[in-house]
Short mmCIF file of C-alpha atoms and ligand atoms in Angstrom, two decimals:
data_model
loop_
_atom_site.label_atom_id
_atom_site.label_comp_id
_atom_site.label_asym_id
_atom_site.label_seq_id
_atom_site.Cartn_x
_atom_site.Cartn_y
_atom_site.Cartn_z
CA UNK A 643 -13.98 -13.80 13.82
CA UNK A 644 -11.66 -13.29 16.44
CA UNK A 645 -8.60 -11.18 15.70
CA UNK A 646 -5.32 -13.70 15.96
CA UNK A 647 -1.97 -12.31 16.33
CA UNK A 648 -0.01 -15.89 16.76
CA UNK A 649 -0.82 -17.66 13.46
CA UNK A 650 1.73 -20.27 12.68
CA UNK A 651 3.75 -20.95 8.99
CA UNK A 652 1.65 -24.41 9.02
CA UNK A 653 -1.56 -22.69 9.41
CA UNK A 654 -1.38 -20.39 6.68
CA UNK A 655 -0.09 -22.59 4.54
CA UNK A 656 -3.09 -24.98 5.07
CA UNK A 657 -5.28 -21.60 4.34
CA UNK A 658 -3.19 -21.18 0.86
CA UNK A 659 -3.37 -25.04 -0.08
CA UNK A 660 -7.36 -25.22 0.03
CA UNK A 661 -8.97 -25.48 -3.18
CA UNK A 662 -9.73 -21.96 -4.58
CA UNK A 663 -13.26 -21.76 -4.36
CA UNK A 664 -13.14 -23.05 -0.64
CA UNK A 665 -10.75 -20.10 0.12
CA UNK A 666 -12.54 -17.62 -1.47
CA UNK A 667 -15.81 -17.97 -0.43
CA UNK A 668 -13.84 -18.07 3.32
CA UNK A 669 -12.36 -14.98 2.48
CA UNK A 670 -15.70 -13.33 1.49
CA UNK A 671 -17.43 -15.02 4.62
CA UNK A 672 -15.19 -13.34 6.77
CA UNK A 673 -15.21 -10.21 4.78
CA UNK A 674 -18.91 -9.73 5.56
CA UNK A 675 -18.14 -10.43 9.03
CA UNK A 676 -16.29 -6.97 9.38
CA UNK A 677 -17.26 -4.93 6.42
CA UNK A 678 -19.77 -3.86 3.67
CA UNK A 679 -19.69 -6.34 1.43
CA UNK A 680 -20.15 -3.34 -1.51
CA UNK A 681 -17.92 -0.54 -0.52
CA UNK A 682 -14.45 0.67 -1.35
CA UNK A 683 -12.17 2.81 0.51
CA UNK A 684 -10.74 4.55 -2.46
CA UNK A 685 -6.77 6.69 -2.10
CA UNK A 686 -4.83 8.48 -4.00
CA UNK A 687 -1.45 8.47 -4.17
CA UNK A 688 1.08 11.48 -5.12
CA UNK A 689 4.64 11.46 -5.41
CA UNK A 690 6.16 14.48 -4.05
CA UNK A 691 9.73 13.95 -4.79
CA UNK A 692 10.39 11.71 -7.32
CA UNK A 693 13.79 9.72 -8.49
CA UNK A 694 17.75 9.25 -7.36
CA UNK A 695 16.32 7.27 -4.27
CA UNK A 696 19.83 6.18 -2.86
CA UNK A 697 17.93 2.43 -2.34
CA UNK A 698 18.71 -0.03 -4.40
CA UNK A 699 14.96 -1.86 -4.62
CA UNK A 700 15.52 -4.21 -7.29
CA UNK A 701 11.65 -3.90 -9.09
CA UNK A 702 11.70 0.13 -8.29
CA UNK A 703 12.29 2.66 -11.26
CA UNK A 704 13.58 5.73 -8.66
CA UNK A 705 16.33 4.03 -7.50
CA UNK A 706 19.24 5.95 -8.65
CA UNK A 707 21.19 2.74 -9.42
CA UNK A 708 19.10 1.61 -12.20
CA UNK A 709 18.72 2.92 -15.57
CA UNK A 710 14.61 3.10 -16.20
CA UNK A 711 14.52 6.11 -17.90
CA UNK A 712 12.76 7.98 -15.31
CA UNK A 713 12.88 11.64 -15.32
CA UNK A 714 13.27 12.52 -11.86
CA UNK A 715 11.50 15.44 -10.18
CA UNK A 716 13.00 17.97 -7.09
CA UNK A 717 10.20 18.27 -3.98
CA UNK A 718 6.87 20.20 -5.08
CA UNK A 719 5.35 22.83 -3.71
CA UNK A 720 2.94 22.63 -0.91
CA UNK A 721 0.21 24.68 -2.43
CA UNK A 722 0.34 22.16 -5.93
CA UNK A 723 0.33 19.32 -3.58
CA UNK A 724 -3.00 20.88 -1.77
CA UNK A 725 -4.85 21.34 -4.90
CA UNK A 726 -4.15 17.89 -5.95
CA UNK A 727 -5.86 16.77 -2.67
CA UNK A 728 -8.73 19.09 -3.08
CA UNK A 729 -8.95 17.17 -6.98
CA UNK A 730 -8.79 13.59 -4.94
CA UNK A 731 -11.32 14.33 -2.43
CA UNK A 732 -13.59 15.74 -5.41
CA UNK A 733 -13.37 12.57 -7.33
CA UNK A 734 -14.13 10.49 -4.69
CA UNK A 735 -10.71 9.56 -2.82
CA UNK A 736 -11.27 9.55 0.88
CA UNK A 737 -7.57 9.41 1.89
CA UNK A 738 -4.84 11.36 0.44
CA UNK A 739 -1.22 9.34 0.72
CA UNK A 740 1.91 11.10 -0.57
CA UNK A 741 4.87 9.48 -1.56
CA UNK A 742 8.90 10.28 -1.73
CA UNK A 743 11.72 8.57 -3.29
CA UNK A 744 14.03 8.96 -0.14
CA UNK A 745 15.91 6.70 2.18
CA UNK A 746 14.59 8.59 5.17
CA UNK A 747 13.34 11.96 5.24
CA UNK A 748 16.74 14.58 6.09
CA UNK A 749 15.65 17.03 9.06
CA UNK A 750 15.59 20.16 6.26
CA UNK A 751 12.68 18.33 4.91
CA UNK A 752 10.78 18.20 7.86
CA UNK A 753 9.36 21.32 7.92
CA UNK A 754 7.74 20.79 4.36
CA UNK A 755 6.02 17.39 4.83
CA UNK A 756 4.52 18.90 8.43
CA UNK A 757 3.18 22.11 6.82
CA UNK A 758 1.71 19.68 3.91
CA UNK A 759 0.42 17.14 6.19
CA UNK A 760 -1.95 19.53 8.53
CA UNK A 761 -2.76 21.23 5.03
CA UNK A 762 -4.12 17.88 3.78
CA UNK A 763 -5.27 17.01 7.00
CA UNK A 764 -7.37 19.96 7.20
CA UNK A 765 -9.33 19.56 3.67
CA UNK A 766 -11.35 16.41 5.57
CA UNK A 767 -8.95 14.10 3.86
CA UNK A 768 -7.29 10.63 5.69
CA UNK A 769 -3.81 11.81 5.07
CA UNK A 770 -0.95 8.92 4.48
CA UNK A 771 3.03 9.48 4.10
CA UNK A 772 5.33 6.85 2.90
CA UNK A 773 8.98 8.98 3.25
CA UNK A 774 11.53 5.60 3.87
CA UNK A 775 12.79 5.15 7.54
CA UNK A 776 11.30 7.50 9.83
CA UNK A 777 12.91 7.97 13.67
CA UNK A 778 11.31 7.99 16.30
CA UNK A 779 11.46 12.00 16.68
CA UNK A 780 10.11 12.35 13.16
CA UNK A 781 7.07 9.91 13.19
CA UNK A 782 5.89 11.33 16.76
CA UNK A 783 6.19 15.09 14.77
CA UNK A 784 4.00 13.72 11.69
CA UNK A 785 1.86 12.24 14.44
CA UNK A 786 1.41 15.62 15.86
CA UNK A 787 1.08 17.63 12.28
CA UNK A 788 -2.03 15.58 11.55
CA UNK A 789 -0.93 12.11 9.80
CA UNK A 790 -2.89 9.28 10.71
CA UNK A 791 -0.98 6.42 8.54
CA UNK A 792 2.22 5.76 7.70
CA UNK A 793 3.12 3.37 4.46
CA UNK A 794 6.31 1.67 5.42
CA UNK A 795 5.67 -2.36 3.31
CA UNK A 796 7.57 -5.30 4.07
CA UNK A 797 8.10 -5.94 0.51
CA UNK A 798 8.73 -10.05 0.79
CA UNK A 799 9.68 -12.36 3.61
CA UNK A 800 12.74 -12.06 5.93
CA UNK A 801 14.39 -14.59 4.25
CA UNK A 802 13.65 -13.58 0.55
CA UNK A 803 14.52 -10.03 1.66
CA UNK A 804 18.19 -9.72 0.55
CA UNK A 805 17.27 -10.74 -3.02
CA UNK A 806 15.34 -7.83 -3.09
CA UNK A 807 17.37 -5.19 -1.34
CA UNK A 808 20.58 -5.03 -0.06
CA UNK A 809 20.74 -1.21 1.36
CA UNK A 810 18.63 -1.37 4.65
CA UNK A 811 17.59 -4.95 6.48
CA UNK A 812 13.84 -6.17 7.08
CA UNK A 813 14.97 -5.56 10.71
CA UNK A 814 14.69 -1.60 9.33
CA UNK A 815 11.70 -2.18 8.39
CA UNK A 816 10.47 -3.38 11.60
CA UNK A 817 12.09 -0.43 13.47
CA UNK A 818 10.24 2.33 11.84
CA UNK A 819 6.86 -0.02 12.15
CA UNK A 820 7.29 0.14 15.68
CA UNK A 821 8.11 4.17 15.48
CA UNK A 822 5.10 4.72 13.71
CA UNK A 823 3.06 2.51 16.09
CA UNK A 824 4.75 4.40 19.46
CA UNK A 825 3.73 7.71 18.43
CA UNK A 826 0.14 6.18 17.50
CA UNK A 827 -0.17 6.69 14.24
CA UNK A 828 -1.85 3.67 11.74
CA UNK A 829 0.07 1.43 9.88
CA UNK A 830 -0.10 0.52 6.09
CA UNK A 831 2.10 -2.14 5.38
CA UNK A 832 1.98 -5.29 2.60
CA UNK A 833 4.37 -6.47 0.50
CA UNK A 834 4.68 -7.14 -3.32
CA UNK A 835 4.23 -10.76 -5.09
CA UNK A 836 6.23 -11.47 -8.17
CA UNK A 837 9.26 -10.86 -7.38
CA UNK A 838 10.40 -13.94 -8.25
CA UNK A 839 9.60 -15.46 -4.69
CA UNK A 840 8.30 -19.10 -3.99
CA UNK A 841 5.02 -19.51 -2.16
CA UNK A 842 7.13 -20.01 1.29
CA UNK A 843 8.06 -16.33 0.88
CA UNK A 844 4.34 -15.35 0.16
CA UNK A 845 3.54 -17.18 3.18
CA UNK A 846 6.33 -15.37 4.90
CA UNK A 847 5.36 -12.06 4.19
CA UNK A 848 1.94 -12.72 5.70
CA UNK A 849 3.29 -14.42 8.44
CA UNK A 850 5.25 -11.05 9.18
CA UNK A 851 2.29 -8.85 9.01
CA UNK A 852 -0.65 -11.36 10.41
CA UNK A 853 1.96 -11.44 13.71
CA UNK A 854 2.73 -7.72 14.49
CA UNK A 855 1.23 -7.10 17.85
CA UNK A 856 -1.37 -4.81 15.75
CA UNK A 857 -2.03 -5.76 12.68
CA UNK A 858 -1.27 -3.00 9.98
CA UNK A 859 -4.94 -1.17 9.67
CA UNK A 860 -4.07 -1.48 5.85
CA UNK A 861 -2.37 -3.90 4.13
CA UNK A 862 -1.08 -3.57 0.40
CA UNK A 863 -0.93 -6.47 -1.77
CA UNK A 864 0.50 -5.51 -4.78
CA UNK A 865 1.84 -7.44 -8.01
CA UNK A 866 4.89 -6.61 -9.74
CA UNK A 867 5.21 -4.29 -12.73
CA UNK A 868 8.07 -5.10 -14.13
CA UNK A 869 10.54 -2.19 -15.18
CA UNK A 870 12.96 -1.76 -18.07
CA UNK A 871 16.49 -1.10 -16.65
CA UNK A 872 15.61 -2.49 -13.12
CA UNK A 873 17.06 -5.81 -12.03
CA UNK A 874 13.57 -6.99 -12.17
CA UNK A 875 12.14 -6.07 -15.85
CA UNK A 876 12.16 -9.65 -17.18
CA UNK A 877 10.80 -11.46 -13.78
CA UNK A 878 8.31 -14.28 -14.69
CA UNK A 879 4.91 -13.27 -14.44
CA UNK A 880 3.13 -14.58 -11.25
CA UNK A 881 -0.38 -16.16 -12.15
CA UNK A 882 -3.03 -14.07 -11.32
CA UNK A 883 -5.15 -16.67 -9.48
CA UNK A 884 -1.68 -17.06 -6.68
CA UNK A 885 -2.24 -13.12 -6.47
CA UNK A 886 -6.20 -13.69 -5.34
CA UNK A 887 -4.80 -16.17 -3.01
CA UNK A 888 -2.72 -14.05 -1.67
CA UNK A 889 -5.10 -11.28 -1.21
CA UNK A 890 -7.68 -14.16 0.16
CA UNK A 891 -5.25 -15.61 3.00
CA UNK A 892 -4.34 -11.57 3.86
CA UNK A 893 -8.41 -11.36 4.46
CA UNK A 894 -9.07 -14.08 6.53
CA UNK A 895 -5.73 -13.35 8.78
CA UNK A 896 -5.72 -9.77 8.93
CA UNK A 897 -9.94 -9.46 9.48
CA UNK A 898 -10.13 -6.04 10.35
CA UNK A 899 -7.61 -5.03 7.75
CA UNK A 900 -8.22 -3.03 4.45
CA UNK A 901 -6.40 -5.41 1.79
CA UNK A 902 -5.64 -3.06 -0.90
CA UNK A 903 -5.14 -3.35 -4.38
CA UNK A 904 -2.33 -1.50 -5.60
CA UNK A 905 0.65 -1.61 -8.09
CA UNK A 906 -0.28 -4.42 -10.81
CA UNK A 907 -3.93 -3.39 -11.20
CA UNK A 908 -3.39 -2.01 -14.30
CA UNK A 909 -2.52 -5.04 -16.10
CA UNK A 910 -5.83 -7.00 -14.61
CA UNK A 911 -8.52 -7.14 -16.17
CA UNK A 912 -12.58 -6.56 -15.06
CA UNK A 913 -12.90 -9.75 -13.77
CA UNK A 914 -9.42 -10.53 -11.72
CA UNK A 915 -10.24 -7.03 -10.17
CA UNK A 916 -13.94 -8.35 -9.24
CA UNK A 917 -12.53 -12.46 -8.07
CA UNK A 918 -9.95 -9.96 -6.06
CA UNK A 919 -12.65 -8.28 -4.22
CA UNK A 920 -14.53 -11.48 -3.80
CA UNK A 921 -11.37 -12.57 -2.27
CA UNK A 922 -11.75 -9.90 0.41
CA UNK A 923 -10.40 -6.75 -1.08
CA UNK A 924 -11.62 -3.38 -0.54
CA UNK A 925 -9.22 -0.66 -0.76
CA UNK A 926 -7.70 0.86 -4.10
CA UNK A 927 -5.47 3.39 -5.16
CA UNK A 928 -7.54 5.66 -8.39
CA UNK A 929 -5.82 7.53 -10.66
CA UNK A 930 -3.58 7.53 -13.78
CA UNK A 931 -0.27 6.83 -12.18
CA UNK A 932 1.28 5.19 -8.68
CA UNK A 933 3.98 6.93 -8.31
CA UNK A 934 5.21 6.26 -11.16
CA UNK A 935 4.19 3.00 -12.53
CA UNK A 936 0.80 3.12 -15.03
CA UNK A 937 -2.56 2.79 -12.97
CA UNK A 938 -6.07 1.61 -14.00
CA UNK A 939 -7.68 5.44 -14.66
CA UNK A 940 -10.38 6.88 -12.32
CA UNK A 941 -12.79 7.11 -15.49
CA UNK A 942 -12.01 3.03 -15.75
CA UNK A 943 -12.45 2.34 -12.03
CA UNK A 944 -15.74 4.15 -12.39
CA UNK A 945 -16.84 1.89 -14.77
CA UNK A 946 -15.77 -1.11 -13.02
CA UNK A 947 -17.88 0.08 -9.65
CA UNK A 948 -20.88 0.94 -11.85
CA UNK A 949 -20.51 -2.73 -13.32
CA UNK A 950 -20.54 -4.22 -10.06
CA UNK A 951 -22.44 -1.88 -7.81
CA UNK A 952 -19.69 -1.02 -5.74
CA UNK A 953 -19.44 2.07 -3.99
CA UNK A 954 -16.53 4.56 -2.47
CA UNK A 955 -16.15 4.65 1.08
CA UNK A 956 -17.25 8.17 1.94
CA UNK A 957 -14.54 11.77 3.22
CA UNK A 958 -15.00 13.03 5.69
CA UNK A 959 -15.59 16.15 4.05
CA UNK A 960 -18.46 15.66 0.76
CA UNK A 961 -16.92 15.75 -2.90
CA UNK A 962 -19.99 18.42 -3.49
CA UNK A 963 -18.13 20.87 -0.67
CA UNK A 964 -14.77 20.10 -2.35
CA UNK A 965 -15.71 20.96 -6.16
CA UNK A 966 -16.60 24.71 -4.74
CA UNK A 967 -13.55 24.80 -2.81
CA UNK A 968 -11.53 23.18 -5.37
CA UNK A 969 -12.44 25.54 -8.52
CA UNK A 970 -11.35 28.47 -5.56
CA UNK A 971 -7.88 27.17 -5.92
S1 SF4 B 2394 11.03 1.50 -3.39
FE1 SF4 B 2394 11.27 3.42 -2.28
S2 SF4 B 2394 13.15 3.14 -1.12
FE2 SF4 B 2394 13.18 1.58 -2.73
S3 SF4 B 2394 14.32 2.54 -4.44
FE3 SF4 B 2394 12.14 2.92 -4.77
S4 SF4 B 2394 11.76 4.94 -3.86
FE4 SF4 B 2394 13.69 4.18 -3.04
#
């Protein structure tokens, strides 16, 4: 399938309207175009600062404005954040993506996300940042350091967007996109569903990402988990199957995209997680925690790929090399 950067509103919209089963077995036709029908690309994701983000993200338990309960945690150290890489890469992760609670990263910070980054980098892992707003300076010095994606997500659409947040614009947004794309670096960029958005805004968000003059090579599609003390903790619950359409559409827009399964997954059970693949996912974020919302457990996901013969998309360096190195830490 040819890769399409000018979709229109009306034609995803027709792709969301068809009945289920004729979008999902579309979606998993044009999954097998591009990829192994059977493997995962598996992350991990670490916070390394965590709490008093300055943002006021209405669904997010770091913001500094809300009262979640979160205990909020300075930077830590490089050499903690290494071993938890060499732990990732032993368990199977092939990408390593590390997360802070920050509106942009200050210039004393810099130094400490470089020296991290070409640390991480140089285990064999895919290394991913998601800092806030980068400059143009800053994402060309990541670049440089080793980083090959940046997680920057659109959240919702343009016009849903100041419901959601009212301290930076989706223009922002598009700004450090374009950074991150100038100094060549890969994009991982999706949104969130259940915010309390209509369809229209679904279909906005993917309108957004399907017509970026790259699309992002990952795409996030997660699902709310709603918060005590946020803005958002009492949101109605979005139906799973709208979820697998949304994940569906992403696949047959974005072709060459990983569609990733990330905050929400939790909550699902066995077989939304297997309809979502079906649907064209195959990316997932293992481990106990995202940051700081609960995560479906590696020992779980295990399970799950042993009950449907799915397999991790391989490191670069082997998990066998990594369990020596890793009990030398
Ligand atoms: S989503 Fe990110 S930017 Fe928004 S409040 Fe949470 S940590 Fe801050």
């Amino acid at each position: 399938m040819q890769v399409r950067n000018d979709w229109t509103r009306d034609e995803i919209q027709a792709l969301y309207e068809q009945p289920f089963l004729d979008l999902v077995f579309k979606a998993q036709s044009v999954h097998r175009e591009h990829f192994d029908a059977n493997t995962i690309q598996v992350s991990t994701l670490l916070s390394i600062k965590t709490g008093k983000c300055p943002e006021d993200c209405k669904y997010c338990s770091q913001s500094a404005r809300y009262d979640s309960k979160l205990e909020a945690e300075k930077r830590i150290a490089v050499d903690k954040v290494i071993q938890e890489a060499k732990e990732a890469l032993a368990s199977g992760s092939s990408r390593f993506c590390m997360g802070a609670a920050w509106r942009n990263p200050h210039e004393r910070d810099m130094p400490y996300v470089l020296e991290m980054v070409s640390e991480v980098k140089a285990l064999g892992l895919e290394t991913c940042m998601t800092l806030g707003m980068l400059n143009q300076s800053q994402a060309e010095r990541l670049k440089d350091a080793g980083l090959d994606y940046y997680n920057h997500n659109l959240d919702t659409s343009r016009e849903y967007y100041s419901h959601i947040i009212s301290t930076r614009t989706f223009d922002d947004r598009l700004d450090t996109l374009d950074h991150v794309r100038q100094a060549g670096m890969k994009v991982c960029s999706g949104g969130i569903v259940g915010l309390g958005e209509t369809r229209e805004d679904r279909i906005g968000l993917l309108l957004e990402l399907a017509t970026l003059p790259i699309h992002p090579e990952s795409v996030p599609i997660n699902m709310l988990v709603p918060i005590e003390g946020t803005p958002l903790a009492d949101v109605e619950k979005l139906d799973v199957i709208e979820w697998i359409r949304t994940i569906a559409v992403a696949r047959i827009i974005m072709p060459h995209s990983y569609i990733r399964l990330s905050a929400g997954r939790e909550s699902l059970t066995d077989s939304d997680q297997a309809l979502a693949f079906m649907a064209g996912a195959n990316s997932l974020f293992s481990g106990e925690k995202l940051l700081t919302t609960p995560n479906a457990g590696e020992g779980k996901d295990k399970q799950l790929f042993n009950k449907l013969g799915l397999v991790a998309e391989k490191a670069k360096a082997t998990a066998a090399q990594l369990s020596v190195d890793a009990m030398a830490v």
